[in-house]
mmCIF file of C-alpha atoms in Angstrom:
data_model
loop_
_atom_site.group_PDB
_atom_site.id
_atom_site.type_symbol
_atom_site.label_atom_id
_atom_site.label_comp_id
_atom_site.label_asym_id
_atom_site.label_seq_id
_atom_site.Cartn_x
_atom_site.Cartn_y
_atom_site.Cartn_z
ATOM 1 C CA MET A 1 -39.500 -8.468 14.019
ATOM 2 C CA SER A 2 -36.864 -9.117 16.727
ATOM 3 C CA ILE A 3 -33.122 -9.228 16.109
ATOM 4 C CA SER A 4 -33.066 -12.932 16.969
ATOM 5 C CA GLU A 5 -35.740 -13.637 14.368
ATOM 6 C CA VAL A 6 -33.805 -11.773 11.673
ATOM 7 C CA GLN A 7 -30.634 -13.597 12.718
ATOM 8 C CA GLN A 8 -32.398 -16.919 12.298
ATOM 9 C CA ARG A 9 -33.592 -15.855 8.854
ATOM 10 C CA ARG A 10 -29.971 -15.027 7.960
ATOM 11 C CA LEU A 11 -28.791 -18.451 9.132
ATOM 12 C CA ASP A 12 -31.553 -20.194 7.212
ATOM 13 C CA ALA A 13 -31.103 -18.200 3.994
ATOM 14 C CA THR A 14 -27.335 -17.672 3.678
ATOM 15 C CA PRO A 15 -24.363 -20.084 3.877
ATOM 16 C CA ARG A 16 -22.061 -20.268 6.881
ATOM 17 C CA GLY A 17 -19.115 -19.430 4.609
ATOM 18 C CA VAL A 18 -20.274 -15.804 4.643
ATOM 19 C CA GLY A 19 -18.913 -14.969 8.086
ATOM 20 C CA VAL A 20 -20.669 -12.055 9.806
ATOM 21 C CA MET A 21 -19.043 -10.054 12.607
ATOM 22 C CA CYS A 22 -21.917 -8.039 14.110
ATOM 23 C CA ASP A 23 -25.105 -9.451 15.643
ATOM 24 C CA PHE A 24 -27.236 -6.455 14.652
ATOM 25 C CA PHE A 25 -28.480 -5.119 11.331
ATOM 26 C CA THR A 26 -27.710 -1.704 9.877
ATOM 27 C CA VAL A 27 -30.651 0.449 8.853
ATOM 28 C CA LYS A 28 -28.998 3.853 8.365
ATOM 29 C CA ALA A 29 -25.533 5.384 7.957
ATOM 30 C CA GLU A 30 -24.155 8.913 7.685
ATOM 31 C CA ASN A 31 -20.455 9.803 7.430
ATOM 32 C CA ALA A 32 -18.917 7.831 10.338
ATOM 33 C CA THR A 33 -22.140 6.938 12.163
ATOM 34 C CA LEU A 34 -24.262 3.797 11.876
ATOM 35 C CA TRP A 35 -27.662 3.003 13.385
ATOM 36 C CA ASP A 36 -29.160 -0.445 13.958
ATOM 37 C CA GLN A 37 -32.836 -1.422 13.821
ATOM 38 C CA ASN A 38 -33.269 -0.540 17.491
ATOM 39 C CA GLY A 39 -31.927 2.972 16.941
ATOM 40 C CA ARG A 40 -28.606 2.340 18.692
ATOM 41 C CA GLU A 41 -25.795 4.507 17.358
ATOM 42 C CA TYR A 42 -22.289 3.249 16.529
ATOM 43 C CA ILE A 43 -19.031 4.967 15.598
ATOM 44 C CA ASP A 44 -17.702 3.286 12.472
ATOM 45 C CA PHE A 45 -13.924 2.767 12.511
ATOM 46 C CA THR A 46 -14.121 0.261 9.623
ATOM 47 C CA ALA A 47 -15.541 2.283 6.677
ATOM 48 C CA GLY A 48 -16.848 -0.881 5.015
ATOM 49 C CA ILE A 49 -13.289 -2.313 5.055
ATOM 50 C CA ALA A 50 -11.652 0.859 3.679
ATOM 51 C CA VAL A 51 -14.367 1.512 1.074
ATOM 52 C CA LEU A 52 -15.616 4.756 2.593
ATOM 53 C CA ASN A 53 -12.631 7.088 2.995
ATOM 54 C CA THR A 54 -15.106 9.850 2.112
ATOM 55 C CA GLY A 55 -17.667 8.530 4.602
ATOM 56 C CA HIS A 56 -21.109 6.986 4.289
ATOM 57 C CA ARG A 57 -23.295 8.829 1.808
ATOM 58 C CA HIS A 58 -21.127 11.895 1.262
ATOM 59 C CA PRO A 59 -23.448 14.626 -0.098
ATOM 60 C CA LYS A 60 -21.267 15.295 -3.138
ATOM 61 C CA VAL A 61 -21.066 11.601 -4.011
ATOM 62 C CA MET A 62 -24.809 11.128 -3.577
ATOM 63 C CA ALA A 63 -25.551 14.152 -5.757
ATOM 64 C CA ALA A 64 -23.336 12.792 -8.548
ATOM 65 C CA VAL A 65 -25.065 9.427 -8.375
ATOM 66 C CA ARG A 66 -28.538 10.982 -8.487
ATOM 67 C CA GLU A 67 -27.562 13.014 -11.539
ATOM 68 C CA GLN A 68 -26.265 9.907 -13.329
ATOM 69 C CA LEU A 69 -29.397 7.925 -12.424
ATOM 70 C CA GLU A 70 -31.455 10.498 -14.317
ATOM 71 C CA CYS A 71 -29.407 9.795 -17.471
ATOM 72 C CA PHE A 72 -28.773 6.025 -17.643
ATOM 73 C CA THR A 73 -27.615 3.237 -15.335
ATOM 74 C CA HIS A 74 -25.896 0.837 -17.725
ATOM 75 C CA THR A 75 -24.844 0.311 -21.330
ATOM 76 C CA ALA A 76 -21.603 -1.755 -21.111
ATOM 77 C CA PHE A 77 -18.755 0.589 -22.016
ATOM 78 C CA GLN A 78 -17.293 -1.709 -24.658
ATOM 79 C CA VAL A 79 -20.645 -1.637 -26.515
ATOM 80 C CA LEU A 80 -21.897 1.901 -25.932
ATOM 81 C CA PRO A 81 -19.187 4.104 -24.366
ATOM 82 C CA TYR A 82 -19.819 7.101 -22.133
ATOM 83 C CA GLU A 83 -17.705 10.177 -21.501
ATOM 84 C CA ASN A 84 -17.372 10.046 -17.721
ATOM 85 C CA TYR A 85 -15.484 6.721 -17.997
ATOM 86 C CA ILE A 86 -12.897 8.566 -20.116
ATOM 87 C CA ALA A 87 -12.850 11.583 -17.791
ATOM 88 C CA LEU A 88 -12.144 9.410 -14.750
ATOM 89 C CA ALA A 89 -9.422 7.512 -16.589
ATOM 90 C CA GLU A 90 -7.805 10.805 -17.579
ATOM 91 C CA ARG A 91 -7.899 12.013 -13.979
ATOM 92 C CA LEU A 92 -6.398 8.810 -12.600
ATOM 93 C CA ASN A 93 -3.712 8.826 -15.275
ATOM 94 C CA THR A 94 -2.440 12.101 -13.799
ATOM 95 C CA LEU A 95 -2.520 10.742 -10.240
ATOM 96 C CA VAL A 96 -1.282 7.170 -10.478
ATOM 97 C CA PRO A 97 2.365 6.771 -9.348
ATOM 98 C CA VAL A 98 3.915 5.209 -12.468
ATOM 99 C CA ALA A 99 6.692 6.560 -14.637
ATOM 100 C CA GLY A 100 5.677 8.141 -17.928
ATOM 101 C CA LYS A 101 2.355 8.155 -19.748
ATOM 102 C CA ALA A 102 -0.353 6.089 -18.056
ATOM 103 C CA LYS A 103 -3.597 4.436 -19.124
ATOM 104 C CA THR A 104 -6.478 3.126 -16.990
ATOM 105 C CA THR A 105 -9.240 0.552 -17.387
ATOM 106 C CA PHE A 106 -12.122 -0.174 -15.008
ATOM 107 C CA PHE A 107 -13.754 -3.239 -13.460
ATOM 108 C CA SER A 108 -16.113 -3.916 -10.551
ATOM 109 C CA THR A 109 -14.153 -5.593 -7.737
ATOM 110 C CA GLY A 110 -10.657 -5.636 -6.329
ATOM 111 C CA ALA A 111 -10.187 -9.287 -7.279
ATOM 112 C CA GLU A 112 -11.079 -8.431 -10.884
ATOM 113 C CA ALA A 113 -8.496 -5.656 -10.865
ATOM 114 C CA VAL A 114 -5.778 -7.992 -9.594
ATOM 115 C CA GLU A 115 -6.657 -10.731 -12.085
ATOM 116 C CA ASN A 116 -6.608 -8.273 -14.973
ATOM 117 C CA ALA A 117 -3.307 -6.811 -13.824
ATOM 118 C CA VAL A 118 -1.854 -10.317 -14.032
ATOM 119 C CA LYS A 119 -3.417 -10.782 -17.496
ATOM 120 C CA ILE A 120 -1.891 -7.498 -18.662
ATOM 121 C CA ALA A 121 1.518 -8.406 -17.239
ATOM 122 C CA ARG A 122 1.471 -11.788 -18.935
ATOM 123 C CA ALA A 123 0.389 -10.258 -22.248
ATOM 124 C CA ALA A 124 3.119 -7.605 -22.035
ATOM 125 C CA THR A 125 5.950 -9.976 -21.126
ATOM 126 C CA GLY A 126 4.892 -13.275 -22.712
ATOM 127 C CA ARG A 127 5.754 -14.956 -19.410
ATOM 128 C CA PRO A 128 3.581 -17.046 -17.043
ATOM 129 C CA GLY A 129 5.061 -16.615 -13.549
ATOM 130 C CA VAL A 130 3.832 -14.353 -10.756
ATOM 131 C CA ILE A 131 5.549 -13.838 -7.407
ATOM 132 C CA THR A 132 3.689 -12.478 -4.418
ATOM 133 C CA PHE A 133 4.314 -12.524 -0.660
ATOM 134 C CA THR A 134 3.467 -14.220 2.606
ATOM 135 C CA GLY A 135 0.673 -12.433 4.463
ATOM 136 C CA ALA A 136 -0.687 -10.975 1.235
ATOM 137 C CA PHE A 137 -4.387 -10.678 0.463
ATOM 138 C CA HIS A 138 -5.386 -10.174 -3.163
ATOM 139 C CA GLY A 139 -8.919 -11.573 -3.384
ATOM 140 C CA ARG A 140 -11.180 -14.622 -3.222
ATOM 141 C CA THR A 141 -11.341 -15.896 -6.817
ATOM 142 C CA LEU A 142 -9.290 -18.970 -7.717
ATOM 143 C CA LEU A 143 -6.389 -16.960 -9.125
ATOM 144 C CA THR A 144 -6.413 -14.336 -6.385
ATOM 145 C CA MET A 145 -6.666 -17.043 -3.708
ATOM 146 C CA ALA A 146 -3.504 -18.529 -5.213
ATOM 147 C CA LEU A 147 -1.899 -15.091 -4.946
ATOM 148 C CA THR A 148 -3.090 -14.611 -1.349
ATOM 149 C CA GLY A 149 -0.572 -15.576 1.312
ATOM 150 C CA LYS A 150 -2.890 -16.703 4.097
ATOM 151 C CA VAL A 151 -4.580 -20.111 4.256
ATOM 152 C CA THR A 152 -7.384 -19.886 6.826
ATOM 153 C CA PRO A 153 -10.115 -18.936 6.090
ATOM 154 C CA TYR A 154 -9.462 -17.863 2.511
ATOM 155 C CA LYS A 155 -7.966 -20.967 0.895
ATOM 156 C CA THR A 156 -9.164 -23.840 3.067
ATOM 157 C CA GLY A 157 -11.041 -26.421 1.048
ATOM 158 C CA PHE A 158 -10.939 -24.516 -2.257
ATOM 159 C CA GLY A 159 -7.903 -25.942 -4.052
ATOM 160 C CA PRO A 160 -6.241 -26.839 -6.315
ATOM 161 C CA PHE A 161 -5.220 -23.354 -7.377
ATOM 162 C CA PRO A 162 -3.715 -22.031 -10.618
ATOM 163 C CA GLY A 163 -0.021 -22.716 -11.098
ATOM 164 C CA SER A 164 2.991 -20.498 -11.774
ATOM 165 C CA VAL A 165 2.336 -18.546 -8.550
ATOM 166 C CA PHE A 166 5.088 -18.351 -5.933
ATOM 167 C CA HIS A 167 5.307 -16.723 -2.508
ATOM 168 C CA ALA A 168 8.349 -14.890 -1.196
ATOM 169 C CA ARG A 169 8.658 -13.612 2.366
ATOM 170 C CA TYR A 170 7.450 -10.101 3.176
ATOM 171 C CA PRO A 171 9.651 -8.031 5.532
ATOM 172 C CA ASN A 172 8.256 -8.194 9.063
ATOM 173 C CA LEU A 173 10.585 -7.552 11.980
ATOM 174 C CA HIS A 174 7.995 -8.788 14.503
ATOM 175 C CA GLN A 175 8.108 -12.144 12.762
ATOM 176 C CA GLY A 176 11.877 -12.041 12.381
ATOM 177 C CA VAL A 177 11.913 -11.357 8.633
ATOM 178 C CA SER A 178 14.400 -8.675 7.586
ATOM 179 C CA VAL A 179 14.604 -6.990 4.198
ATOM 180 C CA ASP A 180 17.628 -9.167 3.443
ATOM 181 C CA ASP A 181 15.633 -12.272 4.391
ATOM 182 C CA ALA A 182 12.813 -11.236 2.068
ATOM 183 C CA LEU A 183 15.172 -10.577 -0.832
ATOM 184 C CA GLN A 184 16.968 -13.877 -0.208
ATOM 185 C CA SER A 185 13.628 -15.673 -0.447
ATOM 186 C CA LEU A 186 13.122 -14.121 -3.884
ATOM 187 C CA ASP A 187 16.551 -15.329 -4.918
ATOM 188 C CA ASP A 188 15.659 -18.803 -3.627
ATOM 189 C CA ILE A 189 12.526 -18.818 -5.805
ATOM 190 C CA PHE A 190 14.616 -17.875 -8.837
ATOM 191 C CA HIS A 191 17.006 -20.747 -8.143
ATOM 192 C CA CYS A 192 14.562 -23.407 -6.968
ATOM 193 C CA ASP A 193 11.112 -22.749 -8.496
ATOM 194 C CA ILE A 194 11.103 -20.537 -11.580
ATOM 195 C CA ALA A 195 13.770 -18.714 -13.578
ATOM 196 C CA PRO A 196 13.446 -14.920 -13.482
ATOM 197 C CA GLN A 197 13.163 -14.927 -17.280
ATOM 198 C CA GLN A 198 9.823 -16.775 -16.848
ATOM 199 C CA VAL A 199 8.366 -14.327 -14.295
ATOM 200 C CA ALA A 200 5.844 -11.827 -15.639
ATOM 201 C CA ALA A 201 5.287 -9.826 -12.457
ATOM 202 C CA ILE A 202 6.056 -9.321 -8.805
ATOM 203 C CA LEU A 203 2.862 -8.321 -7.011
ATOM 204 C CA PHE A 204 3.089 -6.606 -3.637
ATOM 205 C CA GLU A 205 1.155 -4.407 -1.217
ATOM 206 C CA PRO A 206 3.060 -1.243 -0.189
ATOM 207 C CA ILE A 207 1.229 -1.710 3.103
ATOM 208 C CA GLN A 208 -0.182 -5.166 3.659
ATOM 209 C CA GLY A 209 -3.885 -5.079 4.487
ATOM 210 C CA GLU A 210 -5.096 -8.433 5.767
ATOM 211 C CA GLY A 211 -1.487 -9.270 6.599
ATOM 212 C CA GLY A 212 -1.495 -6.771 9.476
ATOM 213 C CA PHE A 213 -0.772 -3.301 8.043
ATOM 214 C CA ASN A 214 2.889 -4.113 7.609
ATOM 215 C CA VAL A 215 4.631 -1.195 5.904
ATOM 216 C CA ALA A 216 7.117 -2.054 3.157
ATOM 217 C CA PRO A 217 10.527 -0.556 4.012
ATOM 218 C CA ALA A 218 11.795 1.896 1.382
ATOM 219 C CA GLU A 219 14.933 -0.171 0.764
ATOM 220 C CA PHE A 220 12.740 -3.201 0.028
ATOM 221 C CA VAL A 221 10.669 -1.364 -2.594
ATOM 222 C CA THR A 222 13.844 0.027 -4.159
ATOM 223 C CA ALA A 223 15.315 -3.472 -4.298
ATOM 224 C CA LEU A 224 12.146 -4.865 -5.910
ATOM 225 C CA ARG A 225 12.275 -2.154 -8.573
ATOM 226 C CA LYS A 226 15.943 -2.902 -9.261
ATOM 227 C CA LEU A 227 15.283 -6.631 -9.436
ATOM 228 C CA CYS A 228 12.388 -6.154 -11.859
ATOM 229 C CA ASP A 229 14.443 -3.867 -14.084
ATOM 230 C CA GLN A 230 17.305 -6.368 -14.084
ATOM 231 C CA HIS A 231 15.142 -9.270 -15.247
ATOM 232 C CA GLY A 232 12.447 -7.550 -17.331
ATOM 233 C CA ILE A 233 9.776 -8.255 -14.710
ATOM 234 C CA LEU A 234 6.813 -5.913 -14.150
ATOM 235 C CA LEU A 235 6.184 -4.563 -10.651
ATOM 236 C CA ILE A 236 2.507 -4.444 -9.614
ATOM 237 C CA ALA A 237 1.444 -2.450 -6.541
ATOM 238 C CA ASP A 238 -1.840 -3.580 -4.992
ATOM 239 C CA GLU A 239 -3.292 -0.311 -3.671
ATOM 240 C CA ILE A 240 -6.826 -1.616 -3.180
ATOM 241 C CA GLN A 241 -6.864 -0.945 0.577
ATOM 242 C CA SER A 242 -4.087 1.642 0.798
ATOM 243 C CA GLY A 243 -5.230 4.021 -1.940
ATOM 244 C CA PHE A 244 -7.209 7.265 -2.061
ATOM 245 C CA ALA A 245 -5.700 9.313 0.787
ATOM 246 C CA ARG A 246 -5.762 6.534 3.390
ATOM 247 C CA THR A 247 -2.011 6.749 4.063
ATOM 248 C CA GLY A 248 -1.718 10.521 3.806
ATOM 249 C CA LYS A 249 -0.959 10.486 0.098
ATOM 250 C CA MET A 250 -3.239 9.571 -2.797
ATOM 251 C CA PHE A 251 -1.482 6.199 -3.048
ATOM 252 C CA ALA A 252 0.863 4.473 -0.612
ATOM 253 C CA SER A 253 3.341 4.131 -3.495
ATOM 254 C CA ASP A 254 3.698 7.919 -3.429
ATOM 255 C CA TRP A 255 5.779 7.499 -0.270
ATOM 256 C CA TYR A 256 8.518 5.726 -2.274
ATOM 257 C CA ASP A 257 10.976 6.905 -4.902
ATOM 258 C CA ALA A 258 10.740 3.582 -6.732
ATOM 259 C CA LYS A 259 7.505 3.331 -8.736
ATOM 260 C CA PRO A 260 5.475 0.336 -9.953
ATOM 261 C CA ASP A 261 4.580 -0.454 -13.554
ATOM 262 C CA LEU A 262 0.953 -1.291 -12.741
ATOM 263 C CA VAL A 263 -1.360 -0.289 -9.899
ATOM 264 C CA THR A 264 -4.569 -2.014 -8.833
ATOM 265 C CA MET A 265 -7.238 -0.022 -7.019
ATOM 266 C CA ALA A 266 -10.794 -0.478 -5.748
ATOM 267 C CA LYS A 267 -12.537 0.067 -2.379
ATOM 268 C CA SER A 268 -12.582 3.850 -1.776
ATOM 269 C CA LEU A 269 -12.260 4.527 -5.500
ATOM 270 C CA GLY A 270 -16.050 4.168 -5.758
ATOM 271 C CA GLY A 271 -17.104 5.872 -2.527
ATOM 272 C CA GLY A 272 -19.435 2.990 -1.645
ATOM 273 C CA PHE A 273 -20.269 1.863 -5.183
ATOM 274 C CA PRO A 274 -18.606 -1.189 -6.801
ATOM 275 C CA LEU A 275 -15.686 0.004 -8.892
ATOM 276 C CA SER A 276 -12.096 -1.095 -9.434
ATOM 277 C CA ALA A 277 -9.338 -0.188 -11.824
ATOM 278 C CA VAL A 278 -5.954 -1.105 -13.219
ATOM 279 C CA ALA A 279 -3.655 1.720 -14.241
ATOM 280 C CA GLY A 280 -0.148 1.507 -15.566
ATOM 281 C CA ARG A 281 2.448 2.478 -18.083
ATOM 282 C CA ALA A 282 0.719 3.014 -21.429
ATOM 283 C CA GLU A 283 2.863 0.575 -23.402
ATOM 284 C CA VAL A 284 2.179 -2.148 -20.822
ATOM 285 C CA MET A 285 -1.553 -1.430 -20.637
ATOM 286 C CA ASP A 286 -1.810 -1.642 -24.443
ATOM 287 C CA ALA A 287 -0.418 -5.197 -24.559
ATOM 288 C CA PRO A 288 -3.747 -7.125 -24.547
ATOM 289 C CA LEU A 289 -5.580 -7.352 -27.875
ATOM 290 C CA PRO A 290 -8.872 -5.459 -28.368
ATOM 291 C CA GLY A 291 -11.551 -7.385 -26.495
ATOM 292 C CA GLY A 292 -9.037 -8.905 -24.098
ATOM 293 C CA LEU A 293 -10.106 -6.586 -21.287
ATOM 294 C CA GLY A 294 -13.584 -5.633 -20.125
ATOM 295 C CA GLY A 295 -16.689 -7.087 -18.534
ATOM 296 C CA THR A 296 -20.440 -6.570 -18.619
ATOM 297 C CA TYR A 297 -20.480 -4.333 -15.540
ATOM 298 C CA ALA A 298 -16.882 -3.135 -15.779
ATOM 299 C CA GLY A 299 -16.825 0.611 -15.168
ATOM 300 C CA SER A 300 -20.471 1.027 -14.152
ATOM 301 C CA PRO A 301 -21.574 4.565 -15.129
ATOM 302 C CA VAL A 302 -23.167 5.066 -11.698
ATOM 303 C CA ALA A 303 -19.972 4.023 -9.879
ATOM 304 C CA ILE A 304 -17.878 6.109 -12.280
ATOM 305 C CA ALA A 305 -19.979 9.180 -11.417
ATOM 306 C CA ALA A 306 -19.478 8.456 -7.710
ATOM 307 C CA SER A 307 -15.721 8.104 -8.211
ATOM 308 C CA CYS A 308 -15.408 11.435 -10.016
ATOM 309 C CA ALA A 309 -17.031 13.029 -6.973
ATOM 310 C CA VAL A 310 -14.771 11.088 -4.584
ATOM 311 C CA LEU A 311 -11.652 12.576 -6.192
ATOM 312 C CA GLU A 312 -13.126 16.060 -5.867
ATOM 313 C CA VAL A 313 -13.915 15.494 -2.174
ATOM 314 C CA ILE A 314 -10.389 14.218 -1.457
ATOM 315 C CA ALA A 315 -8.902 17.365 -2.994
ATOM 316 C CA GLU A 316 -11.401 19.906 -1.658
ATOM 317 C CA GLU A 317 -11.467 18.576 1.913
ATOM 318 C CA LYS A 318 -7.700 17.944 1.971
ATOM 319 C CA LEU A 319 -8.164 14.348 3.093
ATOM 320 C CA CYS A 320 -4.504 13.429 2.601
ATOM 321 C CA GLU A 321 -3.497 16.018 5.172
ATOM 322 C CA ARG A 322 -6.355 15.009 7.454
ATOM 323 C CA ALA A 323 -5.338 11.351 7.273
ATOM 324 C CA ILE A 324 -1.912 12.253 8.655
ATOM 325 C CA GLN A 325 -3.352 14.404 11.444
ATOM 326 C CA LEU A 326 -5.917 11.845 12.580
ATOM 327 C CA GLY A 327 -3.483 8.951 12.342
ATOM 328 C CA ALA A 328 -0.887 10.712 14.478
ATOM 329 C CA GLU A 329 -3.484 11.445 17.156
ATOM 330 C CA LEU A 330 -4.660 7.836 17.128
ATOM 331 C CA MET A 331 -1.146 6.430 17.490
ATOM 332 C CA GLU A 332 -0.330 8.799 20.345
ATOM 333 C CA SER A 333 -3.590 7.927 22.116
ATOM 334 C CA VAL A 334 -2.902 4.182 21.957
ATOM 335 C CA LYS A 335 0.700 4.532 23.063
ATOM 336 C CA SER A 336 -0.299 6.705 26.027
ATOM 337 C CA CYS A 337 -2.437 3.857 27.405
ATOM 338 C CA HIS A 338 0.735 1.835 28.170
ATOM 339 C CA ASN A 339 -1.058 -1.473 27.725
ATOM 340 C CA PRO A 340 1.482 -4.305 28.225
ATOM 341 C CA ALA A 341 -0.239 -6.417 25.546
ATOM 342 C CA VAL A 342 0.414 -3.816 22.846
ATOM 343 C CA ALA A 343 3.427 -5.123 20.943
ATOM 344 C CA ASP A 344 3.430 -2.514 18.194
ATOM 345 C CA VAL A 345 1.582 0.522 16.873
ATOM 346 C CA ARG A 346 2.362 1.099 13.213
ATOM 347 C CA GLY A 347 1.120 2.439 9.926
ATOM 348 C CA ARG A 348 1.108 5.449 7.667
ATOM 349 C CA GLY A 349 -1.384 8.277 7.807
ATOM 350 C CA SER A 350 -4.694 6.787 8.862
ATOM 351 C CA MET A 351 -3.816 3.235 7.881
ATOM 352 C CA VAL A 352 -2.929 2.339 11.452
ATOM 353 C CA ALA A 353 -2.739 -0.989 13.264
ATOM 354 C CA VAL A 354 -2.192 -2.136 16.838
ATOM 355 C CA GLU A 355 -0.614 -5.563 17.340
ATOM 356 C CA PHE A 356 -1.275 -7.564 20.509
ATOM 357 C CA ASN A 357 0.978 -10.178 22.092
ATOM 358 C CA ASP A 358 0.459 -12.125 25.279
ATOM 359 C CA PRO A 359 2.403 -10.144 27.932
ATOM 360 C CA LEU A 360 3.714 -13.328 29.572
ATOM 361 C CA SER A 361 4.723 -15.456 26.602
ATOM 362 C CA GLY A 362 5.334 -12.650 24.108
ATOM 363 C CA LYS A 363 3.489 -14.665 21.470
ATOM 364 C CA PRO A 364 0.825 -13.221 19.136
ATOM 365 C CA SER A 365 -2.568 -13.195 20.842
ATOM 366 C CA ALA A 366 -5.668 -13.303 18.662
ATOM 367 C CA GLU A 367 -7.656 -13.735 21.872
ATOM 368 C CA ILE A 368 -6.640 -10.304 23.165
ATOM 369 C CA ALA A 369 -7.379 -8.668 19.814
ATOM 370 C CA ARG A 370 -10.829 -10.291 19.699
ATOM 371 C CA SER A 371 -11.493 -9.188 23.271
ATOM 372 C CA VAL A 372 -10.650 -5.576 22.447
ATOM 373 C CA GLN A 373 -12.837 -5.777 19.348
ATOM 374 C CA LYS A 374 -15.789 -7.242 21.292
ATOM 375 C CA ARG A 375 -15.557 -4.755 24.142
ATOM 376 C CA ALA A 376 -15.322 -1.911 21.650
ATOM 377 C CA LEU A 377 -18.446 -3.163 19.882
ATOM 378 C CA ASP A 378 -20.254 -3.313 23.227
ATOM 379 C CA ALA A 379 -19.212 0.318 23.711
ATOM 380 C CA GLY A 380 -20.581 1.311 20.304
ATOM 381 C CA LEU A 381 -17.240 1.398 18.458
ATOM 382 C CA ILE A 382 -16.826 -0.891 15.428
ATOM 383 C CA LEU A 383 -13.308 -2.252 14.824
ATOM 384 C CA LEU A 384 -11.737 -4.874 12.538
ATOM 385 C CA THR A 385 -9.012 -7.432 13.189
ATOM 386 C CA CYS A 386 -6.389 -8.667 10.732
ATOM 387 C CA GLY A 387 -2.895 -10.146 10.657
ATOM 388 C CA THR A 388 -1.442 -13.554 9.867
ATOM 389 C CA HIS A 389 -2.146 -14.590 13.461
ATOM 390 C CA GLY A 390 -5.341 -12.557 13.849
ATOM 391 C CA ASN A 391 -3.744 -10.505 16.613
ATOM 392 C CA VAL A 392 -3.975 -7.063 15.027
ATOM 393 C CA ILE A 393 -6.662 -4.375 15.276
ATOM 394 C CA ARG A 394 -6.775 -2.165 12.167
ATOM 395 C CA PHE A 395 -8.270 1.313 12.032
ATOM 396 C CA LEU A 396 -10.094 2.437 8.885
ATOM 397 C CA TYR A 397 -12.419 5.239 10.007
ATOM 398 C CA PRO A 398 -13.743 7.576 7.302
ATOM 399 C CA LEU A 399 -11.282 10.400 6.762
ATOM 400 C CA THR A 400 -14.258 12.765 6.869
ATOM 401 C CA ILE A 401 -15.171 11.797 10.451
ATOM 402 C CA PRO A 402 -15.969 14.847 12.640
ATOM 403 C CA LEU A 403 -13.101 15.543 15.040
ATOM 404 C CA GLU A 404 -15.321 15.411 18.127
ATOM 405 C CA GLN A 405 -16.674 11.999 17.117
ATOM 406 C CA PHE A 406 -13.175 10.737 16.285
ATOM 407 C CA ARG A 407 -11.947 11.708 19.740
ATOM 408 C CA GLU A 408 -14.971 10.079 21.336
ATOM 409 C CA GLY A 409 -13.996 6.878 19.547
ATOM 410 C CA LEU A 410 -10.435 7.212 20.842
ATOM 411 C CA SER A 411 -11.771 7.782 24.363
ATOM 412 C CA ARG A 412 -13.809 4.581 24.223
ATOM 413 C CA LEU A 413 -10.797 2.677 22.935
ATOM 414 C CA ALA A 414 -8.545 4.124 25.627
ATOM 415 C CA THR A 415 -10.974 3.074 28.343
ATOM 416 C CA ILE A 416 -10.748 -0.500 27.077
ATOM 417 C CA LEU A 417 -6.952 -0.518 26.741
ATOM 418 C CA LYS A 418 -6.392 1.003 30.174
ATOM 419 C CA SER A 419 -8.637 -1.540 31.820
#
């Protein structure tokens, strides 16, 4: 069957709301390489949107999954518990960047993790309000759409959304928002929208994902921690895209002295299998009543087995160190192209983004970003865009990518930027 025939089947069978970037269909993947149905090979610089920090089908992850499949695939942990759920929670409790004793619970998706973090915060504080930030992305459910700080395409046509959610400004010098501006916007919310004594949590991304890989300045995170301590508010770090060695540390929050009370995680936690988690200070995590947390598929034993292997791979293959090395080489390669449309190259470790502005007007240019993305795809290199204005290319290659293949990807990108 031809590609066009399969494409027509997709259009006939699935709704237009499921936007699809590529016009081919994947039939095989290995580490950082994909193949389509015609046998064409692609270098994957997307990793399933940061799901595959350990690469497609890592041998250790696959072996752990096969072993679990021989035992059982599902019981529902809250009915019939299993030991590897506990073992993974114990491991994450030693890794998660919160102060004091930690506890962890598991779900299936990032949106579930965020929603449950909000539930836990509300149960712990007895307060309704949640403050998040412009440019944020926290999911596609009704609550997480309310938390998300970007309208199109995520919120268009889906309202009304749950109340008691407020958006402050996120520091972004390219958009003229300083740390002081961001903190002033929080103060404005406290004076105009909701009293701080009614706010359960401030939810933020240490590095914004969909928002354009904007890195939170250290003084901003410190100020958030101080503000939360002052008013009895819980600080939630959304580490769904930035976690598991992507930034050069296990979590992006590890780069800061100030620590959150709760951390949400998903994506690369499961190494390609659906798994998410909320971890946090034990006394906060214990706030919901028994039965208040859970879900039929929450903490799938197959995904849990994969995750245990993922943590071993990160440690054994020193992926935090490798993320820093690869990211530095990528940033230097892009800068050396001297493309006048490149307004900024930023990030931490291998969570790197390139922002494009029109060289004449200086305004954000989604058109240039899309052009780079399309030409890269034509050259067999898969890239993703992001940013409030859609003018940012983000790089999320597997951290296990062979060095020769990584440099081939950089060479293809450089050819495009230089032209």
